[in-house]
Amino acid sequence: MRVKLDRTLCDGFGICAKHAPQYFPLDDWGYAVLAGDGNIPIDDQDAVQRALMDCPVHAIMELSERRPDDAPPPSMTEPDLDDLKTESNEAEWGFTR
Ligand code: SF4
């Protein structure tokens, strides 16, 4: 499990520090700081998951990991310009103002 903390969202309620104080110590103003690199060992994942779920402003996020054997993400494709909706063909696609 890997997490990140968005300190711009943190409102300093301190709930994360209560659940996982070793990962979310509070600074002098009561805002959480992520201790370490965000990698959470398996033994501590329950406490960190609880902190993540209880954070009222969702400042703690779990980062997903891509593994080498995962399927590649779908590639972006160019839009079909013949089917593009514009003002000149709005009568065809039913747009009304
Ligand atoms: S629970 Fe959320 S809002 Fe509260 S201190 Fe932790 S990160 Fe900040």
Coordinates of C-alpha atoms and ligand atoms in Angstrom, one line a residue:
M1 CA 0.0 0.0 0.0
R2 CA 1.2 3.5 -0.9
V3 CA -0.4 6.7 0.3
K4 CA 0.0 10.4 -0.2
L5 CA -1.1 13.3 1.9
D6 CA -2.4 16.5 0.3
R7 CA -1.6 19.0 3.0
T8 CA -3.5 21.7 1.1
L9 CA -6.7 19.8 2.0
C10 CA -5.8 19.0 5.6
D11 CA -7.9 20.9 8.1
G12 CA -6.0 19.6 11.1
F13 CA -8.7 17.5 12.8
G14 CA -6.0 15.0 13.8
I15 CA -8.0 11.9 13.2
C16 CA -5.2 10.3 11.2
A17 CA -2.7 11.0 13.9
K18 CA -4.9 9.2 16.3
H19 CA -5.2 6.1 14.1
A20 CA -1.6 6.0 12.7
P21 CA 0.6 8.4 14.6
Q22 CA 3.8 7.0 13.3
Y23 CA 2.7 7.9 9.7
F24 CA 0.7 11.1 10.4
P25 CA 2.4 13.2 13.0
L26 CA 1.0 16.7 13.5
D27 CA 3.0 19.8 12.9
D28 CA 3.1 22.8 15.4
W29 CA -0.2 24.0 14.0
G30 CA -2.0 20.7 14.3
Y31 CA -1.8 19.8 10.6
A32 CA -0.8 16.3 9.5
V33 CA 2.5 15.5 7.9
L34 CA 3.2 12.3 6.1
A35 CA 6.2 10.6 7.7
G36 CA 8.3 8.5 5.4
D37 CA 7.9 7.9 1.7
G38 CA 4.3 6.8 1.8
N39 CA 5.0 3.1 1.5
I40 CA 3.1 1.3 4.2
P41 CA 4.2 -2.1 5.4
I42 CA 1.5 -4.8 5.6
D43 CA 1.3 -4.8 9.4
D44 CA 0.4 -1.1 9.5
Q45 CA -2.0 -1.0 6.6
D46 CA -5.2 -1.4 8.7
A47 CA -4.4 1.6 10.8
V48 CA -3.4 3.7 7.8
Q49 CA -6.5 2.6 5.9
R50 CA -8.6 3.6 8.9
A51 CA -6.9 7.0 8.9
L52 CA -7.6 7.3 5.2
M53 CA -11.3 6.4 5.6
D54 CA -11.9 8.7 8.6
C55 CA -10.2 11.8 7.2
P56 CA -13.1 14.2 6.9
V57 CA -11.6 16.1 4.0
H58 CA -10.1 13.1 2.1
A59 CA -6.6 14.5 2.3
I60 CA -5.1 11.0 2.4
M61 CA -5.2 9.1 -0.8
E62 CA -4.1 5.6 -1.7
L63 CA -1.9 5.5 -4.8
S64 CA -2.5 2.6 -7.1
E65 CA 0.4 0.6 -8.4
R66 CA 0.9 -0.5 -11.9
R67 CA 2.6 -3.8 -12.2
P68 CA 4.6 -5.0 -15.2
D69 CA 2.1 -7.7 -16.1
D70 CA -0.9 -5.4 -15.9
A71 CA -2.7 -4.7 -19.2
P72 CA -1.6 -1.4 -20.7
P73 CA -4.0 1.5 -20.3
P74 CA -6.4 2.1 -23.2
S75 CA -4.8 4.3 -25.8
M76 CA -6.2 7.7 -26.7
T77 CA -7.8 7.8 -30.1
E78 CA -8.5 10.7 -32.3
P79 CA -12.2 11.8 -32.4
D80 CA -14.2 11.0 -35.5
L81 CA -14.3 14.5 -37.1
D82 CA -17.1 13.4 -39.5
D83 CA -19.3 12.9 -36.5
L84 CA -18.3 16.1 -34.7
K85 CA -21.2 18.2 -33.5
T86 CA -20.9 21.8 -34.6
E87 CA -23.3 24.8 -35.1
S88 CA -23.4 24.0 -38.8
N89 CA -24.9 20.6 -38.2
E90 CA -26.8 21.2 -35.0
A91 CA -30.2 20.4 -36.7
E92 CA -28.9 16.9 -37.3
W93 CA -28.0 16.2 -33.7
G94 CA -31.0 18.0 -32.1
F95 CA -29.4 20.7 -30.2
T96 CA -31.8 23.5 -29.2
R97 CA -31.0 26.8 -27.5
Ligands
SF4_1 S1 -7.5 13.4 9.4 FE1 -7.3 14.5 7.5 S2 -7.8 16.6 8.0 FE2 -7.4 15.5 9.9 S3 -5.2 15.9 10.3 FE3 -5.4 14.0 9.2 S4 -5.1 14.6 7.1 FE4 -5.6 16.4 8.2

